[in-house]
Tab-separated table of C-alpha atoms and ligand atoms in Angstrom:
chain	number	residue	atom	x	y	z
U	1	MET	CA	61.819	70.813	105.890
U	2	SER	CA	61.524	67.313	107.297
U	3	GLY	CA	57.771	66.978	106.741
U	4	LEU	CA	57.321	66.096	110.431
U	5	ARG	CA	54.768	68.197	112.317
U	6	VAL	CA	53.482	68.460	115.902
U	7	ASP	CA	49.744	68.443	116.507
U	8	SER	CA	49.548	71.084	119.256
U	9	GLU	CA	46.117	69.828	120.333
U	10	ARG	CA	47.542	66.409	121.123
U	11	CYS	CA	50.894	67.508	122.579
U	12	ASP	CA	50.702	67.591	126.383
U	13	GLY	CA	54.220	68.968	126.832
U	14	CYS	CA	55.626	65.831	128.497
U	15	GLY	CA	59.075	66.453	126.936
U	16	ARG	CA	59.709	62.825	126.024
U	17	CYS	CA	60.583	63.838	122.455
U	18	VAL	CA	63.206	66.303	123.718
U	19	ASP	CA	64.789	63.593	125.883
U	20	VAL	CA	65.005	60.974	123.133
U	21	CYS	CA	66.154	63.209	120.277
U	22	PRO	CA	69.856	62.572	119.544
U	23	PHE	CA	70.209	65.823	117.537
U	24	ARG	CA	68.486	68.561	119.600
U	25	GLY	CA	65.956	68.593	116.809
U	26	ILE	CA	62.991	69.458	119.021
U	27	VAL	CA	62.403	71.791	122.001
U	28	LEU	CA	59.495	72.726	124.229
U	29	THR	CA	58.086	76.220	123.787
U	30	ASP	CA	55.167	77.148	126.010
U	31	ASP	CA	54.748	73.452	126.835
U	32	VAL	CA	54.330	72.471	123.199
U	33	ALA	CA	57.009	70.625	121.192
U	34	VAL	CA	58.513	72.578	118.284
U	35	PHE	CA	61.018	71.300	115.706
U	36	THR	CA	64.323	73.133	115.293
U	37	GLU	CA	66.656	73.458	112.303
U	38	SER	CA	68.730	70.572	113.691
U	39	CYS	CA	65.982	67.994	113.161
U	40	ARG	CA	67.178	65.196	110.883
U	41	ALA	CA	63.750	63.532	110.475
U	42	CYS	CA	65.064	60.284	111.938
U	43	PRO	CA	62.017	59.956	113.392
U	44	ILE	CA	62.684	58.593	116.886
U	45	CYS	CA	60.544	61.210	118.634
U	46	ALA	CA	57.443	60.261	116.625
U	47	ARG	CA	57.774	56.659	117.754
U	48	GLU	CA	58.281	57.637	121.399
U	49	CYS	CA	55.560	60.273	121.700
U	50	PRO	CA	52.911	58.815	124.071
U	51	THR	CA	50.073	60.868	122.569
U	52	GLU	CA	51.016	60.321	118.897
U	53	ALA	CA	51.227	64.085	118.474
U	54	ILE	CA	54.061	63.908	115.939
U	55	PHE	CA	53.089	63.030	112.403
U	56	LEU	CA	54.417	63.139	108.855
U	57	GLU	CA	52.725	65.711	106.675
U	58	GLU	CA	52.538	64.688	103.033
U	59	GLU	CA	53.873	67.730	101.243
U	60	VAL	CA	53.990	66.526	97.699
U	61	SER	CA	51.544	64.589	95.611
U	62	SER	CA	53.374	61.625	94.160
U	63	VAL	CA	51.588	61.892	90.830
U	64	VAL	CA	54.060	64.132	89.005
U	65	PRO	CA	52.547	65.719	85.890
U	66	GLY	CA	54.137	64.734	82.599
U	67	TYR	CA	55.515	61.404	83.826
U	68	SER	CA	53.729	58.195	82.931
U	69	GLY	CA	54.660	54.748	81.706
U	70	VAL	CA	56.987	52.052	82.949
U	71	LEU	CA	60.366	51.593	81.314
U	72	VAL	CA	62.457	48.442	81.676
U	73	VAL	CA	66.047	48.102	80.518
U	74	ALA	CA	66.699	44.749	78.847
U	75	GLU	CA	70.057	43.024	79.201
U	76	LEU	CA	71.925	41.245	76.432
U	77	ARG	CA	74.986	39.042	76.613
U	78	GLY	CA	76.640	38.028	73.355
U	79	GLY	CA	73.635	39.554	71.588
U	80	LEU	CA	71.206	37.262	73.446
U	81	LEU	CA	68.489	38.456	75.753
U	82	GLN	CA	69.257	37.466	79.347
U	83	PRO	CA	66.520	35.722	81.410
U	84	VAL	CA	66.394	38.670	83.817
U	85	SER	CA	64.960	40.781	80.967
U	86	ALA	CA	61.791	38.649	80.909
U	87	GLU	CA	61.547	39.064	84.699
U	88	LEU	CA	61.763	42.853	84.349
U	89	VAL	CA	59.129	42.815	81.618
U	90	GLY	CA	56.836	40.610	83.760
U	91	GLU	CA	57.095	42.961	86.734
U	92	GLY	CA	56.952	46.049	84.528
U	93	ARG	CA	53.758	44.815	82.892
U	94	ARG	CA	52.151	44.145	86.279
U	95	LEU	CA	52.982	47.674	87.498
U	96	ALA	CA	51.951	49.280	84.200
U	97	ASP	CA	48.583	47.511	84.333
U	98	LEU	CA	48.049	48.660	87.921
U	99	ALA	CA	48.498	52.301	86.909
U	100	GLY	CA	47.053	52.136	83.381
U	101	PHE	CA	50.495	52.969	81.928
U	102	ASP	CA	52.274	51.830	78.768
U	103	LEU	CA	55.223	49.482	79.111
U	104	HIS	CA	58.412	50.373	77.222
U	105	ALA	CA	61.550	48.275	76.954
U	106	VAL	CA	64.958	49.653	75.997
U	107	VAL	CA	67.448	47.442	74.223
U	108	LEU	CA	71.040	48.548	73.600
U	109	GLY	CA	73.503	46.739	71.368
U	110	SER	CA	74.893	46.277	67.900
U	111	GLY	CA	72.743	44.130	65.641
U	112	CYS	CA	70.091	43.796	68.343
U	113	ARG	CA	66.985	43.633	66.132
U	114	ASP	CA	66.372	39.948	67.002
U	115	ALA	CA	66.467	40.680	70.715
U	116	ALA	CA	64.045	43.586	70.180
U	117	GLU	CA	61.639	41.263	68.367
U	118	VAL	CA	61.808	38.760	71.239
U	119	LEU	CA	60.969	41.549	73.681
U	120	LEU	CA	57.879	42.370	71.645
U	121	GLN	CA	56.718	38.794	72.069
U	122	TYR	CA	56.635	39.368	75.832
U	123	GLY	CA	53.911	41.942	75.272
U	124	VAL	CA	55.660	45.290	75.730
U	125	ASP	CA	54.028	48.297	74.060
U	126	THR	CA	57.232	49.642	72.541
U	127	VAL	CA	60.819	48.522	72.273
U	128	GLN	CA	63.196	51.484	72.072
U	129	MET	CA	66.102	50.073	70.104
U	130	TYR	CA	69.527	51.752	70.221
U	131	ASP	CA	71.482	49.787	67.639
U	132	HIS	CA	75.019	51.102	67.113
U	133	PRO	CA	78.559	49.593	66.942
U	134	GLU	CA	79.549	51.722	69.969
U	135	LEU	CA	76.960	49.774	71.989
U	136	GLU	CA	78.178	46.307	71.024
U	137	HIS	CA	79.712	45.619	74.449
U	138	PHE	CA	78.617	47.082	77.730
U	139	ARG	CA	80.424	50.296	78.648
U	140	SER	CA	78.995	52.609	81.245
U	141	GLU	CA	79.519	55.884	79.320
U	142	PRO	CA	77.682	55.193	76.026
U	143	TYR	CA	75.063	53.032	77.740
U	144	THR	CA	74.267	55.787	80.250
U	145	ASP	CA	74.052	58.336	77.412
U	146	ALA	CA	71.552	56.177	75.514
U	147	LEU	CA	69.435	55.514	78.602
U	148	GLU	CA	69.413	59.186	79.558
U	149	ASP	CA	68.125	59.923	76.067
U	150	ALA	CA	65.390	57.260	76.413
U	151	VAL	CA	64.220	58.581	79.787
U	152	LYS	CA	64.214	62.208	78.647
U	153	ARG	CA	62.144	61.354	75.580
U	154	LEU	CA	59.654	59.013	77.239
U	155	ARG	CA	59.429	60.590	80.725
U	156	PRO	CA	58.441	57.320	82.455
U	157	ALA	CA	57.089	57.371	86.015
U	158	VAL	CA	58.984	54.150	86.802
U	159	ALA	CA	62.286	52.818	85.421
U	160	LEU	CA	63.464	49.295	86.249
U	161	MET	CA	66.871	47.728	85.678
U	162	ALA	CA	68.353	44.383	86.643
U	163	GLY	CA	70.343	44.062	89.862
U	164	THR	CA	73.185	42.517	87.853
U	165	PRO	CA	76.737	43.900	87.591
U	166	THR	CA	75.622	45.810	84.459
U	167	GLY	CA	72.490	47.222	86.096
U	168	ARG	CA	74.341	48.066	89.287
U	169	SER	CA	76.875	50.015	87.303
U	170	LEU	CA	74.374	51.876	85.121
U	171	ALA	CA	71.513	52.664	87.472
U	172	PRO	CA	73.381	54.956	89.923
U	173	ARG	CA	75.012	56.857	87.042
U	174	LEU	CA	71.654	57.388	85.390
U	175	ALA	CA	69.898	58.328	88.652
U	176	THR	CA	72.614	60.904	89.381
U	177	ARG	CA	72.285	62.487	85.941
U	178	LEU	CA	68.502	62.618	86.279
U	179	ARG	CA	68.732	63.805	89.904
U	180	THR	CA	66.224	61.196	91.014
U	181	GLY	CA	66.091	58.469	93.666
U	182	LEU	CA	67.197	54.882	93.196
U	183	THR	CA	66.538	51.821	95.316
U	184	ALA	CA	68.986	49.016	94.626
U	185	ASP	CA	68.399	45.285	94.724
U	186	CYS	CA	64.627	45.250	95.290
U	187	THR	CA	62.927	41.945	96.016
U	188	ALA	CA	59.346	43.277	95.781
U	189	LEU	CA	57.675	46.245	94.108
U	190	ASP	CA	54.213	47.734	94.236
U	191	LEU	CA	52.371	50.902	93.275
U	192	ASP	CA	50.100	52.606	95.764
U	193	GLY	CA	46.913	54.445	94.824
U	194	GLU	CA	48.865	57.685	94.342
U	195	GLY	CA	51.357	56.307	91.853
U	196	ARG	CA	54.140	55.924	94.405
U	197	LEU	CA	56.452	53.004	93.684
U	198	LEU	CA	56.901	51.028	96.896
U	199	GLN	CA	60.331	49.462	96.656
U	200	THR	CA	61.071	46.687	99.120
U	201	ARG	CA	64.584	45.436	99.735
U	202	PRO	CA	66.506	43.771	102.554
U	203	ALA	CA	68.333	46.190	104.833
U	204	PHE	CA	70.842	45.803	107.660
U	205	GLY	CA	72.140	42.569	106.143
U	206	GLY	CA	68.658	41.150	105.798
U	207	ASP	CA	67.543	41.660	109.390
U	208	VAL	CA	64.726	43.929	108.226
U	209	MET	CA	62.855	44.463	104.982
U	210	ALA	CA	62.693	48.177	104.162
U	211	THR	CA	60.035	49.694	101.897
U	212	ILE	CA	61.299	52.839	100.225
U	213	ALA	CA	59.504	55.462	98.129
U	214	THR	CA	60.757	58.299	95.919
U	215	PRO	CA	58.126	60.971	96.582
U	216	THR	CA	59.422	63.753	94.346
U	217	GLY	CA	62.086	62.563	91.877
U	218	ARG	CA	61.102	61.064	88.524
U	219	PRO	CA	61.414	58.467	87.227
U	220	GLN	CA	61.201	56.307	90.326
U	221	MET	CA	64.186	54.057	89.728
U	222	ALA	CA	64.850	50.583	91.079
U	223	THR	CA	67.159	47.713	90.319
U	224	VAL	CA	65.533	44.324	90.753
U	225	ARG	CA	67.248	41.260	92.136
U	226	PRO	CA	67.457	38.552	89.429
U	227	SER	CA	65.506	35.296	89.827
U	228	VAL	CA	63.036	36.789	92.299
U	229	MET	CA	60.220	38.116	90.086
U	230	PRO	CA	58.294	35.709	87.799
U	231	PRO	CA	59.223	36.104	84.109
U	232	ALA	CA	56.707	37.410	81.568
U	233	GLU	CA	54.935	34.829	79.428
U	234	LYS	CA	55.066	35.228	75.654
U	235	VAL	CA	51.808	36.634	74.260
U	236	GLU	CA	49.986	35.069	71.356
U	237	TRP	CA	49.458	38.272	69.343
U	238	PRO	CA	52.165	40.836	70.109
U	239	ALA	CA	50.806	44.312	69.377
U	240	GLY	CA	53.788	46.469	70.276
U	241	GLU	CA	56.298	48.088	67.942
U	242	VAL	CA	60.057	48.408	67.691
U	243	ILE	CA	61.185	52.023	67.500
U	244	GLU	CA	64.727	52.454	66.223
U	245	VAL	CA	66.262	55.441	67.963
U	246	PRO	CA	69.355	57.112	66.444
U	247	PHE	CA	72.325	57.150	68.796
U	248	GLN	CA	74.941	59.913	68.650
U	249	PRO	CA	78.099	58.650	70.365
U	250	ALA	CA	80.455	61.094	72.069
U	251	GLU	CA	84.227	60.701	72.581
U	252	TYR	CA	84.504	57.982	75.220
U	253	ARG	CA	87.511	57.282	77.381
U	254	SER	CA	86.978	53.532	77.715
U	255	ARG	CA	87.384	50.896	75.007
U	256	VAL	CA	86.769	47.145	75.015
U	257	LEU	CA	90.009	45.438	73.987
U	258	GLU	CA	89.008	41.810	74.435
U	259	MET	CA	86.112	39.745	75.779
U	260	ARG	CA	86.879	36.605	77.773
U	261	PRO	CA	84.071	34.251	78.826
U	262	ALA	CA	83.704	33.634	82.569
U	263	PRO	CA	84.781	30.166	83.700
U	264	GLU	CA	81.845	27.795	83.604
U	265	GLY	CA	80.412	26.060	86.641
U	266	SER	CA	81.532	28.717	89.105
U	267	THR	CA	78.042	29.833	90.093
U	268	ILE	CA	74.893	28.079	91.162
U	269	ALA	CA	72.587	30.946	90.157
U	270	ASP	CA	71.741	29.245	86.859
U	271	ALA	CA	71.671	25.625	88.091
U	272	GLU	CA	68.401	23.814	87.416
U	273	VAL	CA	68.900	21.443	90.348
U	274	VAL	CA	70.521	22.496	93.617
U	275	VAL	CA	71.320	20.116	96.441
U	276	ALA	CA	72.008	22.428	99.365
U	277	ALA	CA	73.966	21.559	102.475
U	278	GLY	CA	73.386	23.044	105.921
U	279	ARG	CA	74.890	22.537	109.324
U	280	GLY	CA	73.093	19.205	109.567
U	281	ILE	CA	76.146	17.958	107.631
U	282	ARG	CA	78.617	16.944	110.336
U	283	ARG	CA	81.917	16.764	108.422
U	284	LYS	CA	83.303	18.301	105.278
U	285	GLU	CA	83.898	14.823	103.809
U	286	ASP	CA	80.162	14.105	104.056
U	287	LEU	CA	79.545	16.693	101.342
U	288	GLU	CA	80.587	13.966	98.927
U	289	MET	CA	77.192	12.359	99.521
U	290	LEU	CA	75.529	15.551	98.310
U	291	GLU	CA	77.917	15.884	95.361
U	292	LYS	CA	76.883	12.374	94.289
U	293	LEU	CA	73.202	13.248	94.555
U	294	ALA	CA	73.700	16.509	92.655
U	295	GLY	CA	75.702	14.645	90.002
U	296	ALA	CA	72.948	12.037	89.612
U	297	LEU	CA	70.372	14.802	89.128
U	298	GLY	CA	72.539	16.960	86.845
U	299	GLY	CA	72.771	19.729	89.429
U	300	MET	CA	75.178	21.537	91.717
U	301	VAL	CA	75.811	21.630	95.449
U	302	GLY	CA	74.883	24.853	97.248
U	303	CYS	CA	75.089	25.635	100.951
U	304	THR	CA	74.213	27.906	103.817
U	305	ARG	CA	76.527	30.618	105.073
U	306	PRO	CA	77.995	28.711	108.033
U	307	LEU	CA	79.490	26.162	105.625
U	308	VAL	CA	81.206	28.934	103.677
U	309	GLU	CA	82.452	30.453	106.927
U	310	ALA	CA	83.851	27.041	107.881
U	311	GLY	CA	85.738	26.984	104.563
U	312	TRP	CA	83.946	23.840	103.387
U	313	LEU	CA	82.625	25.417	100.173
U	314	PRO	CA	83.462	28.628	98.274
U	315	SER	CA	81.270	31.709	98.679
U	316	THR	CA	80.036	31.240	95.076
U	317	ARG	CA	78.008	28.295	96.427
U	318	GLN	CA	76.273	30.219	99.205
U	319	VAL	CA	72.522	30.630	98.757
U	320	GLY	CA	70.747	33.497	100.461
U	321	LEU	CA	70.635	37.194	101.078
U	322	SER	CA	74.369	37.672	101.238
U	323	GLY	CA	74.936	34.904	98.679
U	324	ARG	CA	73.284	33.944	95.399
U	325	THR	CA	69.600	33.815	94.578
U	326	VAL	CA	68.604	30.606	92.851
U	327	ARG	CA	65.417	29.729	91.043
U	328	ALA	CA	66.004	26.027	90.543
U	329	ARG	CA	63.548	23.573	89.088
U	330	LEU	CA	64.398	21.364	92.068
U	331	TYR	CA	65.971	22.477	95.356
U	332	ILE	CA	66.849	19.851	97.970
U	333	ALA	CA	67.675	21.392	101.357
U	334	CYS	CA	69.656	18.956	103.503
U	335	GLY	CA	70.005	19.762	107.202
U	336	ILE	CA	69.085	23.438	106.747
U	337	SER	CA	67.022	25.156	109.447
U	338	GLY	CA	65.392	27.715	107.104
U	339	ALA	CA	66.582	31.086	108.405
U	340	ILE	CA	65.053	34.003	106.484
U	341	GLN	CA	68.499	34.964	105.191
U	342	HIS	CA	68.712	31.564	103.508
U	343	THR	CA	65.125	31.113	102.289
U	344	ALA	CA	65.150	34.581	100.674
U	345	GLY	CA	67.623	33.127	98.176
U	346	MET	CA	65.806	29.892	97.282
U	347	ARG	CA	62.092	30.128	97.937
U	348	SER	CA	61.232	30.972	94.308
U	349	SER	CA	62.443	27.522	93.263
U	350	GLU	CA	59.807	25.436	91.500
U	351	ARG	CA	60.014	22.345	93.744
U	352	ILE	CA	61.577	22.379	97.176
U	353	ILE	CA	62.296	19.229	99.147
U	354	ALA	CA	63.529	19.758	102.697
U	355	ILE	CA	65.168	17.064	104.805
U	356	ASN	CA	65.473	17.920	108.480
U	357	ALA	CA	65.508	15.955	111.722
U	358	ASP	CA	63.425	18.628	113.463
U	359	ALA	CA	59.739	18.480	112.485
U	360	ASP	CA	59.334	22.140	113.514
U	361	ALA	CA	62.215	23.474	111.401
U	362	PRO	CA	61.106	26.662	109.575
U	363	ILE	CA	62.485	25.315	106.273
U	364	PHE	CA	59.357	23.181	106.046
U	365	ASP	CA	57.275	26.359	105.617
U	366	ALA	CA	59.056	26.919	102.305
U	367	ALA	CA	59.037	23.258	101.221
U	368	HIS	CA	56.666	21.452	98.869
U	369	LEU	CA	57.804	18.112	100.274
U	370	ALA	CA	58.890	17.804	103.902
U	371	VAL	CA	61.038	14.827	104.882
U	372	VAL	CA	61.434	14.595	108.648
U	373	GLY	CA	64.377	12.452	109.604
U	374	ASP	CA	68.119	11.953	109.710
U	375	LEU	CA	69.701	13.001	106.424
U	376	TYR	CA	72.414	10.388	106.940
U	377	GLU	CA	69.742	7.722	106.646
U	378	ILE	CA	67.621	9.444	104.000
U	379	LEU	CA	70.213	10.574	101.453
U	380	PRO	CA	71.614	7.074	100.747
U	381	VAL	CA	68.057	5.785	100.220
U	382	LEU	CA	67.329	8.722	97.941
U	383	LEU	CA	70.480	8.107	95.898
U	384	GLU	CA	69.666	4.436	95.638
U	385	SER	CA	66.143	5.183	94.430
U	386	ILE	CA	67.432	7.649	91.812
U	387	GLU	CA	69.966	5.113	90.606
U	388	ARG	CA	67.078	2.687	90.221
U	389	GLY	CA	65.293	5.326	88.146
U	390	GLU	CA	62.475	5.921	90.656
U	391	SER	CA	60.767	9.259	91.175
U	392	LEU	CA	62.021	11.324	94.126
U	393	TYR	CA	58.511	11.256	95.488
U	394	ALA	CA	58.749	7.460	95.853
U	395	LEU	CA	60.752	8.204	98.988
U	396	ARG	CA	57.597	9.343	100.725
U	397	THR	CA	55.871	6.009	100.146
U	398	ARG	CA	58.817	3.852	101.025
U	399	ASN	CA	59.766	5.699	104.226
U	400	GLY	CA	56.362	6.724	105.464
K	501	LIG	C1	73.479	39.600	107.863
K	501	LIG	C2	73.313	38.138	107.673
K	501	LIG	C3	73.303	37.606	106.397
K	501	LIG	C4	73.185	36.229	106.212
K	501	LIG	N1	73.172	35.717	104.954
K	501	LIG	C5	72.997	34.380	104.798
K	501	LIG	C6	72.928	33.801	103.490
K	501	LIG	O1	73.084	34.466	102.464
K	501	LIG	N2	72.734	32.468	103.393
K	501	LIG	C7	72.572	31.663	104.492
K	501	LIG	O2	72.378	30.460	104.327
K	501	LIG	N3	72.638	32.187	105.730
K	501	LIG	C8	72.855	33.514	105.904
K	501	LIG	N4	72.927	34.024	107.152
K	501	LIG	C9	72.935	33.059	108.292
K	501	LIG	C10	71.534	32.625	108.668
K	501	LIG	O3	70.970	33.560	109.568
K	501	LIG	C11	71.575	31.259	109.374
K	501	LIG	O4	72.436	31.333	110.481
K	501	LIG	C12	72.047	30.121	108.477
K	501	LIG	O5	71.308	30.118	107.274
K	501	LIG	C13	71.838	28.806	109.211
K	501	LIG	O6	72.452	27.785	108.479
K	501	LIG	P1	71.986	26.277	108.659
K	501	LIG	O7	70.539	26.166	108.362
K	501	LIG	O8	72.937	25.468	107.835
K	501	LIG	O9	72.342	25.950	110.173
K	501	LIG	P2	71.395	25.763	111.413
K	501	LIG	O10	70.488	26.929	111.601
K	501	LIG	O11	72.281	25.408	112.541
K	501	LIG	O12	70.477	24.501	111.046
K	501	LIG	C14	70.936	23.213	110.957
K	501	LIG	C15	69.705	22.326	110.744
K	501	LIG	O13	70.116	21.014	110.497
K	501	LIG	C16	69.196	20.128	111.113
K	501	LIG	N5	69.913	18.852	111.331
K	501	LIG	C17	70.938	18.620	112.172
K	501	LIG	N6	71.362	17.338	112.044
K	501	LIG	C18	70.572	16.766	111.098
K	501	LIG	C19	70.522	15.474	110.521
K	501	LIG	N7	71.374	14.494	110.857
K	501	LIG	N8	69.587	15.240	109.591
K	501	LIG	C20	68.699	16.202	109.218
K	501	LIG	N9	68.700	17.455	109.731
K	501	LIG	C21	69.632	17.725	110.646
K	501	LIG	C22	68.796	20.822	112.392
K	501	LIG	O14	67.531	20.371	112.837
K	501	LIG	C23	68.771	22.284	111.947
K	501	LIG	O15	67.461	22.677	111.551
K	501	LIG	C24	73.056	35.386	107.347
K	501	LIG	C25	73.043	35.928	108.624
K	501	LIG	C26	73.174	37.294	108.778
K	501	LIG	C27	73.170	37.863	110.174
K	502	LIG	S1	56.555	63.494	123.313
K	502	LIG	FE1	54.695	64.075	122.215
K	502	LIG	S2	53.327	64.832	123.772
K	502	LIG	FE2	55.390	64.789	124.671
K	502	LIG	S3	56.171	66.854	124.282
K	502	LIG	FE3	56.840	65.609	122.597
K	502	LIG	S4	55.260	65.894	121.049
K	502	LIG	FE4	54.414	66.613	122.945
K	503	LIG	S1	62.753	63.460	114.074
K	503	LIG	FE1	64.646	62.746	115.026
K	503	LIG	S2	66.013	64.488	114.822
K	503	LIG	FE2	63.965	65.290	114.478
K	503	LIG	S3	63.306	65.950	116.480
K	503	LIG	FE3	62.571	63.864	116.249
K	503	LIG	S4	64.163	62.604	117.189
K	503	LIG	FE4	65.043	64.622	116.811
């Protein structure tokens, strides 16, 4: 059953729905439209119906009995809590407060008591701690087993994981075991009045933002894009508790033989200062100017997609929907127009300075400081002023 219905009072038998349906999902019977077994609920006919006779009937209440609470899965690396965990807790707390739920965090590791205590300081109600040598390094099999156990015990209405390689590996496995829905890589979440988690994520390469719900499956699972949601603040008087949960490992096929650290400096996702280059840069050699500026500010050079496509910078430097998301303390956009696919990856930065020759460039909508002018004139002045130890904002006074 698709959930789509025809209001026979409104249907005037025009047949438009029959013409537009690509699947023979609807026919006219006695001048009234009727759905057939072939309907795939796409729902083109509903959009095309001139009398709005086709509607979606809500079949299931989204408040599923026995499921309450928000559960977030913390991430550790080398035993240390990763920043994305605080972002999950911040968002989890907001959603839990909206619904009057408890907020639970799960931490998995070996010797992870310290990380559990840090999670408490972010104000979660419970930390479910699975502390076992088998969980020392991430492996999908034991981690999925432990999370399945946590979900089956707590029966949360919402479960959030990070949209990191670890989260992306675990979440689909867990959702499949629990036979529930999962929305990957969300950039915004909300709860409606009926307890439905509204999960917003870019679709079709970022051309549209889709909002997805899981009406029947529980928990409602989502992975959350790192560096998009604000992190939780530490609370003054943590009132939650750490619950140590016994873990019974099975026979696993995978083993960790060796851990090698990733080469440093290969990603801009963690850079505090990003100087980003757009197509306003005329030649590859001119990137040196930006490298100098980034060096002077202790940051890294990022870029828009066209510069990666031109082979000027590696894809690890691309900021945006199909690149990295950055949450820099300072982001300087040089000759970047401000397409949504780019700004989606940088607009959570604390301070954004945009330099563009076009006063109407959309990047200025995302900027805290707009510098209208030729970057080839402005950047040398900016570098000079930094070398003299002046504030970046001095530029505004000296150049009008
Ligand atoms: C599916 C999909 C995914 C995408 N993903 C990404 C992504 O992850 N990241 C990304 O960045 N893009 C992405 N894009 C591309 C995106 O849509 C834009 O095309 C791209 O961001 C534009 O790059 P730009 O701002 O450098 O170039 P342009 O849009 O060409 O802008 C150049 C700007 O430079 C200014 N300028 C020119 N000369 C000067 C000068 N001398 N001084 C000052 N300003 C000057 C111009 O006024 C202009 O505003 C994606 C596109 C699609 C379709
Ligand atoms: S398009 Fe609407 S009004 Fe026309 S036949 Fe279909 S349901 Fe009825
Ligand atoms: S919802 Fe889609 S598949 Fe079903 S009848 Fe309408 S157009 Fe056809």
